[in-house]
């Protein structure tokens, strides 16, 4: 196919409540959308860094600028045989995986549209339900968190992820583990610790955690390898894995036993599949993570999560978890409602919450025109 035009949108999506992690607080989710046109068809894709360069060195305003000034001009007018060609066409530009991932995803979506096939099928997945987990950021109080975890357990979630940071770590885990002795729990540190915290990190072994996600800084592959030798709990890397090469290095060094794969962070769906294949070959577990995407990006993540090799419930959320209104339609929902019948007596525990891709070309998601208009803070169009 030939890429005729790319429209770009930098969008600020209001969140229901601020999202608090080790790196701070986000009051709104910022995202970048691309509408790609080629061979008479159009398709939407999304890449969602945060508003500030806190999770990664990239941020929404920067992704929009590099996409507009460098990447879109390098792609418009080019013939693309398969989505992987985008990586070749952009290979001379350094870094910027979220921005590259936007165009990689756009080409997958346009390919799916032209072939009239669902994205999950093109990626090698199947239309199967994907089990999802519950996530909790830093809360106002431990009591508040315990109530939220109880709600997740009652709703059938088989794994719960807790964001921890200094001052909200061992004390929180002690309380949660005491209340929920058998629940599958993992913690996400968002790189908030260093090897100077070795004593604290070793004590995390006491809580029978499924994994410790990104305990150290994203650059610290060697330190993660040292830490993994000291603790029993598997380390899961998130921020550290920004490309297939970084995944290879992490595997070789023994920096982790699990990888959280987010297509944006690694440069798109193509590198995500490469990392999945390398991890499977090395015997590592993988699961699909997410940023604060609209239903466009979240449905792409859902399609990816149907691929064989993802062995742990995904970070996929119904739109209503973060947004009063999702930027895109159809909003993401669980396969079956999770709340118990009002006034009804508890019977069998509910099935674990899951999501299933739609059987439509691409993913079926597109922005709601009015919300896109209202929430766009910058737009650009690059055409031939
Ligand atoms: Mg994480």
mmCIF file of C-alpha atoms and ligand atoms in Angstrom:
data_model
loop_
_atom_site.group_PDB
_atom_site.id
_atom_site.type_symbol
_atom_site.label_atom_id
_atom_site.label_comp_id
_atom_site.label_asym_id
_atom_site.label_seq_id
_atom_site.Cartn_x
_atom_site.Cartn_y
_atom_site.Cartn_z
ATOM 1 C CA UNK A 1 0.000 0.000 0.000
ATOM 2 C CA UNK A 2 1.036 3.584 -0.482
ATOM 3 C CA UNK A 3 0.667 6.028 2.389
ATOM 4 C CA UNK A 4 -1.150 9.087 1.038
ATOM 5 C CA UNK A 5 -1.784 11.155 4.166
ATOM 6 C CA UNK A 6 -1.441 11.094 7.931
ATOM 7 C CA UNK A 7 -3.478 13.293 10.257
ATOM 8 C CA UNK A 8 -2.198 13.680 13.801
ATOM 9 C CA UNK A 9 -4.089 14.643 16.956
ATOM 10 C CA UNK A 10 -2.639 15.447 20.380
ATOM 11 C CA UNK A 11 -5.532 14.858 22.747
ATOM 12 C CA UNK A 12 -6.033 15.554 26.447
ATOM 13 C CA UNK A 13 -8.591 13.130 27.899
ATOM 14 C CA UNK A 14 -10.143 13.996 31.282
ATOM 15 C CA UNK A 15 -9.719 11.264 33.910
ATOM 16 C CA UNK A 16 -12.348 10.379 36.495
ATOM 17 C CA UNK A 17 -9.727 10.691 39.235
ATOM 18 C CA UNK A 18 -5.979 11.404 39.321
ATOM 19 C CA UNK A 19 -3.695 8.382 38.691
ATOM 20 C CA UNK A 20 -0.978 8.260 41.353
ATOM 21 C CA UNK A 21 2.240 6.257 41.030
ATOM 22 C CA UNK A 22 5.879 6.426 42.127
ATOM 23 C CA UNK A 23 6.536 9.143 39.522
ATOM 24 C CA UNK A 24 3.704 11.458 40.445
ATOM 25 C CA UNK A 25 0.109 12.202 39.645
ATOM 26 C CA UNK A 26 -1.737 12.528 36.341
ATOM 27 C CA UNK A 27 -4.950 14.546 36.297
ATOM 28 C CA UNK A 28 -5.608 13.876 32.596
ATOM 29 C CA UNK A 29 -4.408 11.270 30.124
ATOM 30 C CA UNK A 30 -2.605 12.652 27.096
ATOM 31 C CA UNK A 31 -2.500 10.644 23.917
ATOM 32 C CA UNK A 32 -1.623 10.963 20.242
ATOM 33 C CA UNK A 33 -3.853 9.608 17.490
ATOM 34 C CA UNK A 34 -3.006 9.053 13.840
ATOM 35 C CA UNK A 35 -5.517 8.733 11.041
ATOM 36 C CA UNK A 36 -3.681 7.138 8.168
ATOM 37 C CA UNK A 37 -4.951 7.084 4.571
ATOM 38 C CA UNK A 38 -3.710 4.848 1.776
ATOM 39 C CA UNK A 39 -5.035 2.824 -1.175
ATOM 40 C CA UNK A 40 -8.468 4.406 -0.713
ATOM 41 C CA UNK A 41 -8.907 3.327 2.910
ATOM 42 C CA UNK A 42 -8.324 4.993 6.289
ATOM 43 C CA UNK A 43 -7.545 3.664 9.752
ATOM 44 C CA UNK A 44 -6.980 5.002 13.278
ATOM 45 C CA UNK A 45 -4.127 4.220 15.640
ATOM 46 C CA UNK A 46 -3.012 5.548 19.017
ATOM 47 C CA UNK A 47 0.128 5.857 21.117
ATOM 48 C CA UNK A 48 -0.174 6.974 24.715
ATOM 49 C CA UNK A 49 2.816 8.240 26.640
ATOM 50 C CA UNK A 50 1.918 10.412 29.618
ATOM 51 C CA UNK A 51 1.588 14.205 29.635
ATOM 52 C CA UNK A 52 5.074 14.557 31.169
ATOM 53 C CA UNK A 53 8.286 12.596 30.530
ATOM 54 C CA UNK A 54 7.977 10.687 33.819
ATOM 55 C CA UNK A 55 7.139 7.117 32.809
ATOM 56 C CA UNK A 56 9.525 7.276 29.839
ATOM 57 C CA UNK A 57 11.658 10.019 28.237
ATOM 58 C CA UNK A 58 8.808 10.571 25.758
ATOM 59 C CA UNK A 59 5.715 12.669 26.418
ATOM 60 C CA UNK A 60 2.578 13.361 24.410
ATOM 61 C CA UNK A 61 3.631 16.830 23.181
ATOM 62 C CA UNK A 62 7.009 15.457 22.116
ATOM 63 C CA UNK A 63 5.512 12.433 20.365
ATOM 64 C CA UNK A 64 3.165 14.742 18.475
ATOM 65 C CA UNK A 65 6.050 17.045 17.434
ATOM 66 C CA UNK A 66 8.427 14.309 16.276
ATOM 67 C CA UNK A 67 5.569 12.550 14.500
ATOM 68 C CA UNK A 68 4.573 15.752 12.689
ATOM 69 C CA UNK A 69 8.050 17.077 11.861
ATOM 70 C CA UNK A 70 9.998 13.899 11.125
ATOM 71 C CA UNK A 71 8.194 10.561 11.073
ATOM 72 C CA UNK A 72 5.027 11.370 9.112
ATOM 73 C CA UNK A 73 7.010 13.248 6.384
ATOM 74 C CA UNK A 74 9.349 10.238 6.118
ATOM 75 C CA UNK A 75 6.403 7.878 5.559
ATOM 76 C CA UNK A 76 3.906 9.815 3.434
ATOM 77 C CA UNK A 77 4.310 8.914 -0.242
ATOM 78 C CA UNK A 78 6.139 5.685 0.610
ATOM 79 C CA UNK A 79 5.028 2.208 -0.393
ATOM 80 C CA UNK A 80 4.733 -0.167 2.548
ATOM 81 C CA UNK A 81 4.567 -3.895 1.836
ATOM 82 C CA UNK A 82 3.927 -4.924 5.440
ATOM 83 C CA UNK A 83 3.791 -3.078 8.776
ATOM 84 C CA UNK A 84 7.373 -4.137 9.594
ATOM 85 C CA UNK A 85 8.550 -1.890 6.716
ATOM 86 C CA UNK A 86 7.694 1.126 8.878
ATOM 87 C CA UNK A 87 10.488 0.134 11.238
ATOM 88 C CA UNK A 88 12.924 0.111 8.301
ATOM 89 C CA UNK A 89 11.711 3.464 6.967
ATOM 90 C CA UNK A 90 12.154 5.061 10.405
ATOM 91 C CA UNK A 91 15.317 3.160 11.403
ATOM 92 C CA UNK A 92 17.648 6.135 10.894
ATOM 93 C CA UNK A 93 15.787 8.062 13.606
ATOM 94 C CA UNK A 94 17.039 7.268 17.090
ATOM 95 C CA UNK A 95 14.831 6.201 19.961
ATOM 96 C CA UNK A 96 11.294 7.609 20.258
ATOM 97 C CA UNK A 97 9.548 4.217 20.495
ATOM 98 C CA UNK A 98 6.135 5.657 21.409
ATOM 99 C CA UNK A 99 6.242 7.868 18.295
ATOM 100 C CA UNK A 100 7.450 5.038 16.062
ATOM 101 C CA UNK A 101 4.853 2.758 17.628
ATOM 102 C CA UNK A 102 2.112 5.131 16.504
ATOM 103 C CA UNK A 103 3.018 4.585 12.848
ATOM 104 C CA UNK A 104 3.737 0.878 13.209
ATOM 105 C CA UNK A 105 0.254 0.481 14.696
ATOM 106 C CA UNK A 106 -1.271 2.725 12.023
ATOM 107 C CA UNK A 107 0.124 0.478 9.285
ATOM 108 C CA UNK A 108 -1.161 -2.659 11.016
ATOM 109 C CA UNK A 109 -4.594 -1.024 11.291
ATOM 110 C CA UNK A 110 -4.594 0.096 7.643
ATOM 111 C CA UNK A 111 -3.438 -3.374 6.540
ATOM 112 C CA UNK A 112 -6.299 -4.907 8.540
ATOM 113 C CA UNK A 113 -8.759 -2.435 7.048
ATOM 114 C CA UNK A 114 -7.637 -3.130 3.466
ATOM 115 C CA UNK A 115 -7.735 -6.899 4.041
ATOM 116 C CA UNK A 116 -11.078 -6.546 5.905
ATOM 117 C CA UNK A 117 -9.646 -8.762 8.653
ATOM 118 C CA UNK A 118 -9.580 -8.346 12.441
ATOM 119 C CA UNK A 119 -6.286 -7.114 13.873
ATOM 120 C CA UNK A 120 -6.014 -10.045 16.293
ATOM 121 C CA UNK A 121 -6.116 -12.447 13.346
ATOM 122 C CA UNK A 122 -3.359 -10.540 11.490
ATOM 123 C CA UNK A 123 -1.204 -10.575 14.623
ATOM 124 C CA UNK A 124 -1.522 -14.363 14.827
ATOM 125 C CA UNK A 125 -3.976 -14.390 17.729
ATOM 126 C CA UNK A 126 -7.399 -15.936 18.023
ATOM 127 C CA UNK A 127 -10.755 -14.511 19.030
ATOM 128 C CA UNK A 128 -10.563 -15.814 22.580
ATOM 129 C CA UNK A 129 -11.422 -14.095 25.876
ATOM 130 C CA UNK A 130 -8.409 -12.417 27.466
ATOM 131 C CA UNK A 131 -8.335 -12.558 31.261
ATOM 132 C CA UNK A 132 -7.661 -9.170 32.792
ATOM 133 C CA UNK A 133 -6.389 -8.090 36.211
ATOM 134 C CA UNK A 134 -7.275 -5.342 38.672
ATOM 135 C CA UNK A 135 -4.832 -2.467 39.332
ATOM 136 C CA UNK A 136 -4.715 -0.039 42.196
ATOM 137 C CA UNK A 137 -2.642 3.132 42.373
ATOM 138 C CA UNK A 138 -1.538 4.771 45.601
ATOM 139 C CA UNK A 139 -4.642 5.526 47.689
ATOM 140 C CA UNK A 140 -5.541 8.003 50.413
ATOM 141 C CA UNK A 141 -5.457 5.316 53.104
ATOM 142 C CA UNK A 142 -4.750 1.622 53.583
ATOM 143 C CA UNK A 143 -8.382 1.097 54.613
ATOM 144 C CA UNK A 144 -9.469 2.592 51.314
ATOM 145 C CA UNK A 145 -7.144 0.202 49.440
ATOM 146 C CA UNK A 146 -8.333 -2.857 51.414
ATOM 147 C CA UNK A 147 -11.924 -2.055 50.497
ATOM 148 C CA UNK A 148 -10.955 -1.711 46.829
ATOM 149 C CA UNK A 149 -9.070 -5.025 46.816
ATOM 150 C CA UNK A 150 -12.025 -6.743 48.519
ATOM 151 C CA UNK A 151 -14.228 -5.427 45.737
ATOM 152 C CA UNK A 152 -11.870 -6.799 43.092
ATOM 153 C CA UNK A 153 -11.755 -10.207 44.735
ATOM 154 C CA UNK A 154 -15.547 -10.300 45.002
ATOM 155 C CA UNK A 155 -15.773 -9.383 41.312
ATOM 156 C CA UNK A 156 -13.728 -12.467 40.415
ATOM 157 C CA UNK A 157 -10.338 -10.943 39.596
ATOM 158 C CA UNK A 158 -7.661 -13.619 40.004
ATOM 159 C CA UNK A 159 -4.802 -11.136 40.220
ATOM 160 C CA UNK A 160 -4.394 -7.732 41.739
ATOM 161 C CA UNK A 161 -1.587 -5.288 41.014
ATOM 162 C CA UNK A 162 -0.641 -2.680 43.587
ATOM 163 C CA UNK A 163 1.402 0.385 42.798
ATOM 164 C CA UNK A 164 3.910 0.978 45.579
ATOM 165 C CA UNK A 165 6.313 3.798 46.367
ATOM 166 C CA UNK A 166 8.387 4.910 49.324
ATOM 167 C CA UNK A 167 6.178 5.151 52.389
ATOM 168 C CA UNK A 168 3.459 3.128 50.665
ATOM 169 C CA UNK A 169 5.141 -0.267 50.430
ATOM 170 C CA UNK A 170 5.830 -2.772 53.238
ATOM 171 C CA UNK A 171 3.142 -1.295 55.495
ATOM 172 C CA UNK A 172 0.604 -1.618 52.712
ATOM 173 C CA UNK A 173 1.646 -5.138 51.729
ATOM 174 C CA UNK A 174 1.524 -6.324 55.328
ATOM 175 C CA UNK A 175 -2.073 -5.156 55.628
ATOM 176 C CA UNK A 176 -3.178 -6.469 52.240
ATOM 177 C CA UNK A 177 -1.526 -9.877 52.682
ATOM 178 C CA UNK A 178 -3.036 -10.307 56.131
ATOM 179 C CA UNK A 179 -6.509 -9.589 54.794
ATOM 180 C CA UNK A 180 -6.109 -11.595 51.550
ATOM 181 C CA UNK A 181 -3.715 -14.489 52.309
ATOM 182 C CA UNK A 182 -4.348 -16.438 49.098
ATOM 183 C CA UNK A 183 -4.924 -13.719 46.509
ATOM 184 C CA UNK A 184 -2.477 -13.514 43.563
ATOM 185 C CA UNK A 185 -0.861 -10.116 44.067
ATOM 186 C CA UNK A 186 1.992 -8.332 42.376
ATOM 187 C CA UNK A 187 3.521 -4.928 42.981
ATOM 188 C CA UNK A 188 4.613 -2.273 40.498
ATOM 189 C CA UNK A 189 7.377 0.021 41.767
ATOM 190 C CA UNK A 190 7.681 2.132 38.586
ATOM 191 C CA UNK A 191 11.445 2.269 39.103
ATOM 192 C CA UNK A 192 11.125 3.942 42.498
ATOM 193 C CA UNK A 193 13.941 2.067 44.280
ATOM 194 C CA UNK A 194 17.693 1.510 43.931
ATOM 195 C CA UNK A 195 20.087 -1.211 45.052
ATOM 196 C CA UNK A 196 20.624 0.892 48.195
ATOM 197 C CA UNK A 197 17.131 -0.359 49.146
ATOM 198 C CA UNK A 198 18.259 -4.005 48.985
ATOM 199 C CA UNK A 199 17.046 -4.789 52.496
ATOM 200 C CA UNK A 200 13.554 -3.528 51.752
ATOM 201 C CA UNK A 201 13.488 -5.223 48.340
ATOM 202 C CA UNK A 202 14.517 -8.572 49.903
ATOM 203 C CA UNK A 203 11.664 -8.257 52.383
ATOM 204 C CA UNK A 204 9.222 -8.223 49.492
ATOM 205 C CA UNK A 205 9.920 -11.982 49.285
ATOM 206 C CA UNK A 206 7.866 -12.360 52.512
ATOM 207 C CA UNK A 207 4.605 -11.511 50.768
ATOM 208 C CA UNK A 208 4.393 -14.372 48.244
ATOM 209 C CA UNK A 209 4.059 -11.930 45.357
ATOM 210 C CA UNK A 210 3.538 -13.183 41.812
ATOM 211 C CA UNK A 211 6.200 -10.704 40.668
ATOM 212 C CA UNK A 212 7.825 -7.362 41.414
ATOM 213 C CA UNK A 213 7.373 -5.046 38.465
ATOM 214 C CA UNK A 214 10.174 -2.595 37.635
ATOM 215 C CA UNK A 215 11.763 -2.192 41.066
ATOM 216 C CA UNK A 216 14.736 -0.168 39.757
ATOM 217 C CA UNK A 217 15.308 2.508 37.143
ATOM 218 C CA UNK A 218 14.603 1.761 33.496
ATOM 219 C CA UNK A 219 18.310 1.944 32.623
ATOM 220 C CA UNK A 220 19.405 -0.509 35.308
ATOM 221 C CA UNK A 221 19.439 -3.870 33.490
ATOM 222 C CA UNK A 222 22.612 -4.914 35.323
ATOM 223 C CA UNK A 223 21.297 -3.866 38.730
ATOM 224 C CA UNK A 224 18.082 -5.775 38.031
ATOM 225 C CA UNK A 225 20.194 -8.853 37.276
ATOM 226 C CA UNK A 226 21.983 -8.441 40.650
ATOM 227 C CA UNK A 227 18.659 -8.021 42.408
ATOM 228 C CA UNK A 228 17.098 -11.059 40.712
ATOM 229 C CA UNK A 229 19.999 -13.145 42.063
ATOM 230 C CA UNK A 230 19.211 -11.943 45.607
ATOM 231 C CA UNK A 231 15.451 -12.433 45.696
ATOM 232 C CA UNK A 232 13.133 -15.376 45.023
ATOM 233 C CA UNK A 233 10.226 -13.344 43.658
ATOM 234 C CA UNK A 234 10.349 -13.013 39.859
ATOM 235 C CA UNK A 235 11.225 -9.569 38.566
ATOM 236 C CA UNK A 236 9.022 -8.260 35.770
ATOM 237 C CA UNK A 237 10.455 -5.521 33.585
ATOM 238 C CA UNK A 238 8.272 -2.788 32.129
ATOM 239 C CA UNK A 239 10.022 0.605 31.675
ATOM 240 C CA UNK A 240 13.388 -1.123 30.950
ATOM 241 C CA UNK A 241 12.181 -2.964 27.840
ATOM 242 C CA UNK A 242 12.061 -0.347 25.098
ATOM 243 C CA UNK A 243 13.025 -2.499 22.099
ATOM 244 C CA UNK A 244 13.620 -6.113 21.065
ATOM 245 C CA UNK A 245 17.358 -5.511 21.596
ATOM 246 C CA UNK A 246 16.791 -4.402 25.193
ATOM 247 C CA UNK A 247 14.651 -7.510 25.753
ATOM 248 C CA UNK A 248 17.473 -9.698 24.397
ATOM 249 C CA UNK A 249 19.934 -8.014 26.763
ATOM 250 C CA UNK A 250 17.612 -8.435 29.751
ATOM 251 C CA UNK A 251 17.196 -12.118 28.924
ATOM 252 C CA UNK A 252 20.933 -12.598 28.486
ATOM 253 C CA UNK A 253 21.791 -10.788 31.730
ATOM 254 C CA UNK A 254 19.058 -12.532 33.738
ATOM 255 C CA UNK A 255 17.519 -9.165 34.642
ATOM 256 C CA UNK A 256 13.969 -10.521 34.811
ATOM 257 C CA UNK A 257 11.773 -13.607 34.533
ATOM 258 C CA UNK A 258 8.713 -11.788 33.224
ATOM 259 C CA UNK A 259 8.148 -9.036 30.658
ATOM 260 C CA UNK A 260 5.245 -6.618 30.596
ATOM 261 C CA UNK A 261 4.786 -5.818 26.895
ATOM 262 C CA UNK A 262 3.273 -2.465 25.978
ATOM 263 C CA UNK A 263 3.263 -1.883 22.213
ATOM 264 C CA UNK A 264 3.870 1.875 22.509
ATOM 265 C CA UNK A 265 6.840 1.559 24.836
ATOM 266 C CA UNK A 266 8.628 -0.951 22.590
ATOM 267 C CA UNK A 267 8.026 0.853 19.285
ATOM 268 C CA UNK A 268 4.815 -0.790 18.084
ATOM 269 C CA UNK A 269 3.061 -4.075 17.504
ATOM 270 C CA UNK A 270 5.865 -5.441 15.291
ATOM 271 C CA UNK A 271 8.570 -5.181 17.990
ATOM 272 C CA UNK A 272 6.015 -6.370 20.586
ATOM 273 C CA UNK A 273 5.627 -9.625 18.631
ATOM 274 C CA UNK A 274 9.426 -9.955 18.345
ATOM 275 C CA UNK A 275 9.846 -9.534 22.109
ATOM 276 C CA UNK A 276 7.079 -12.057 22.772
ATOM 277 C CA UNK A 277 8.820 -14.598 20.520
ATOM 278 C CA UNK A 278 12.228 -14.030 22.185
ATOM 279 C CA UNK A 279 10.734 -14.292 25.671
ATOM 280 C CA UNK A 280 8.878 -17.504 24.835
ATOM 281 C CA UNK A 281 12.042 -19.044 23.462
ATOM 282 C CA UNK A 282 13.879 -18.154 26.683
ATOM 283 C CA UNK A 283 11.048 -19.484 28.868
ATOM 284 C CA UNK A 284 9.979 -16.105 30.261
ATOM 285 C CA UNK A 285 6.384 -15.215 31.024
ATOM 286 C CA UNK A 286 4.770 -12.231 29.288
ATOM 287 C CA UNK A 287 1.649 -10.202 29.737
ATOM 288 C CA UNK A 288 0.168 -7.178 28.016
ATOM 289 C CA UNK A 289 0.348 -3.901 29.892
ATOM 290 C CA UNK A 290 -1.325 -0.620 29.126
ATOM 291 C CA UNK A 291 -0.989 3.105 29.532
ATOM 292 C CA UNK A 292 -4.082 5.305 29.860
ATOM 293 C CA UNK A 293 -5.253 4.661 26.291
ATOM 294 C CA UNK A 294 -8.631 5.411 24.805
ATOM 295 C CA UNK A 295 -10.543 2.455 23.395
ATOM 296 C CA UNK A 296 -8.527 2.783 20.155
ATOM 297 C CA UNK A 297 -5.212 1.875 21.790
ATOM 298 C CA UNK A 298 -6.765 -0.432 24.368
ATOM 299 C CA UNK A 299 -8.467 -2.482 21.640
ATOM 300 C CA UNK A 300 -5.123 -2.821 19.839
ATOM 301 C CA UNK A 301 -3.610 -4.079 23.109
ATOM 302 C CA UNK A 302 -6.514 -6.493 23.479
ATOM 303 C CA UNK A 303 -5.893 -7.883 19.990
ATOM 304 C CA UNK A 304 -2.213 -8.394 20.865
ATOM 305 C CA UNK A 305 -3.125 -10.104 24.146
ATOM 306 C CA UNK A 306 -4.918 -12.892 22.238
ATOM 307 C CA UNK A 307 -1.548 -14.137 20.878
ATOM 308 C CA UNK A 308 -0.098 -17.341 22.319
ATOM 309 C CA UNK A 309 2.631 -16.747 24.907
ATOM 310 C CA UNK A 310 0.831 -14.242 27.129
ATOM 311 C CA UNK A 311 0.591 -16.215 30.352
ATOM 312 C CA UNK A 312 -0.632 -13.700 32.943
ATOM 313 C CA UNK A 313 -3.799 -11.566 33.096
ATOM 314 C CA UNK A 314 -3.494 -8.337 31.104
ATOM 315 C CA UNK A 315 -3.742 -4.719 32.200
ATOM 316 C CA UNK A 316 -6.860 -3.952 30.197
ATOM 317 C CA UNK A 317 -9.613 -1.897 31.741
ATOM 318 C CA UNK A 318 -13.185 -1.083 30.893
ATOM 319 C CA UNK A 319 -13.405 2.521 29.689
ATOM 320 C CA UNK A 320 -15.504 3.390 32.748
ATOM 321 C CA UNK A 321 -12.553 2.592 35.045
ATOM 322 C CA UNK A 322 -10.721 5.779 34.029
ATOM 323 C CA UNK A 323 -13.059 7.875 31.908
ATOM 324 C CA UNK A 324 -16.554 9.316 32.324
ATOM 325 C CA UNK A 325 -16.605 9.191 28.513
ATOM 326 C CA UNK A 326 -14.114 7.295 26.378
ATOM 327 C CA UNK A 327 -12.620 9.306 23.522
ATOM 328 C CA UNK A 328 -13.461 6.419 21.192
ATOM 329 C CA UNK A 329 -16.283 4.038 20.436
ATOM 330 C CA UNK A 330 -17.139 1.313 21.123
ATOM 331 C CA UNK A 331 -16.047 1.735 24.726
ATOM 332 C CA UNK A 332 -14.213 -1.189 26.276
ATOM 333 C CA UNK A 333 -16.266 -3.419 28.549
ATOM 334 C CA UNK A 334 -15.889 -6.732 30.307
ATOM 335 C CA UNK A 335 -17.373 -9.748 28.533
ATOM 336 C CA UNK A 336 -19.886 -10.135 31.374
ATOM 337 C CA UNK A 337 -20.873 -7.688 34.120
ATOM 338 C CA UNK A 338 -18.807 -8.210 37.274
ATOM 339 C CA UNK A 339 -21.107 -6.790 39.923
ATOM 340 C CA UNK A 340 -23.177 -9.277 41.884
ATOM 341 C CA UNK A 341 -26.946 -9.119 41.675
ATOM 342 C CA UNK A 342 -28.351 -6.356 43.904
ATOM 343 C CA UNK A 343 -29.616 -7.805 47.167
ATOM 344 C CA UNK A 344 -28.839 -11.299 45.976
ATOM 345 C CA UNK A 345 -27.073 -13.796 48.165
ATOM 346 C CA UNK A 346 -23.537 -14.743 47.266
ATOM 347 C CA UNK A 347 -23.488 -18.002 45.335
ATOM 348 C CA UNK A 348 -20.607 -19.304 43.224
ATOM 349 C CA UNK A 349 -17.724 -16.850 42.757
ATOM 350 C CA UNK A 350 -18.024 -14.967 39.456
ATOM 351 C CA UNK A 351 -15.819 -15.929 36.514
ATOM 352 C CA UNK A 352 -12.588 -13.975 36.179
ATOM 353 C CA UNK A 353 -13.232 -10.748 34.245
ATOM 354 C CA UNK A 354 -12.228 -11.001 30.608
ATOM 355 C CA UNK A 355 -12.465 -9.112 27.321
ATOM 356 C CA UNK A 356 -12.804 -10.422 23.781
ATOM 357 C CA UNK A 357 -11.947 -8.573 20.550
ATOM 358 C CA UNK A 358 -14.728 -7.766 18.117
ATOM 359 C CA UNK A 359 -15.034 -9.808 14.934
ATOM 360 C CA UNK A 360 -14.672 -6.789 12.640
ATOM 361 C CA UNK A 361 -11.944 -5.407 10.343
ATOM 362 C CA UNK A 362 -9.180 -3.837 12.473
ATOM 363 C CA UNK A 363 -10.523 -3.444 15.992
ATOM 364 C CA UNK A 364 -13.751 -1.571 15.250
ATOM 365 C CA UNK A 365 -12.686 1.473 17.331
ATOM 366 C CA UNK A 366 -12.760 5.087 16.114
ATOM 367 C CA UNK A 367 -12.918 8.439 17.898
ATOM 368 C CA UNK A 368 -16.215 10.023 18.797
ATOM 369 C CA UNK A 369 -16.160 13.119 16.551
ATOM 370 C CA UNK A 370 -17.453 15.576 19.174
ATOM 371 C CA UNK A 371 -15.087 14.423 21.915
ATOM 372 C CA UNK A 372 -12.142 14.476 19.537
ATOM 373 C CA UNK A 373 -13.013 18.058 18.614
ATOM 374 C CA UNK A 374 -13.423 19.110 22.234
ATOM 375 C CA UNK A 375 -10.310 17.449 23.655
ATOM 376 C CA UNK A 376 -7.764 17.972 20.855
ATOM 377 C CA UNK A 377 -5.019 20.395 21.876
ATOM 378 C CA UNK A 378 -3.002 20.245 18.622
ATOM 379 C CA UNK A 379 -3.483 18.759 15.183
ATOM 380 C CA UNK A 380 -1.525 18.439 11.961
ATOM 381 C CA UNK A 381 -1.881 16.867 8.555
ATOM 382 C CA UNK A 382 0.965 15.581 6.407
ATOM 383 C CA UNK A 383 -0.015 14.660 2.862
ATOM 384 C CA UNK A 384 1.537 14.239 -0.563
HETATM 385 MG MG1 LIG B 1 4.408 -0.901 35.161
#
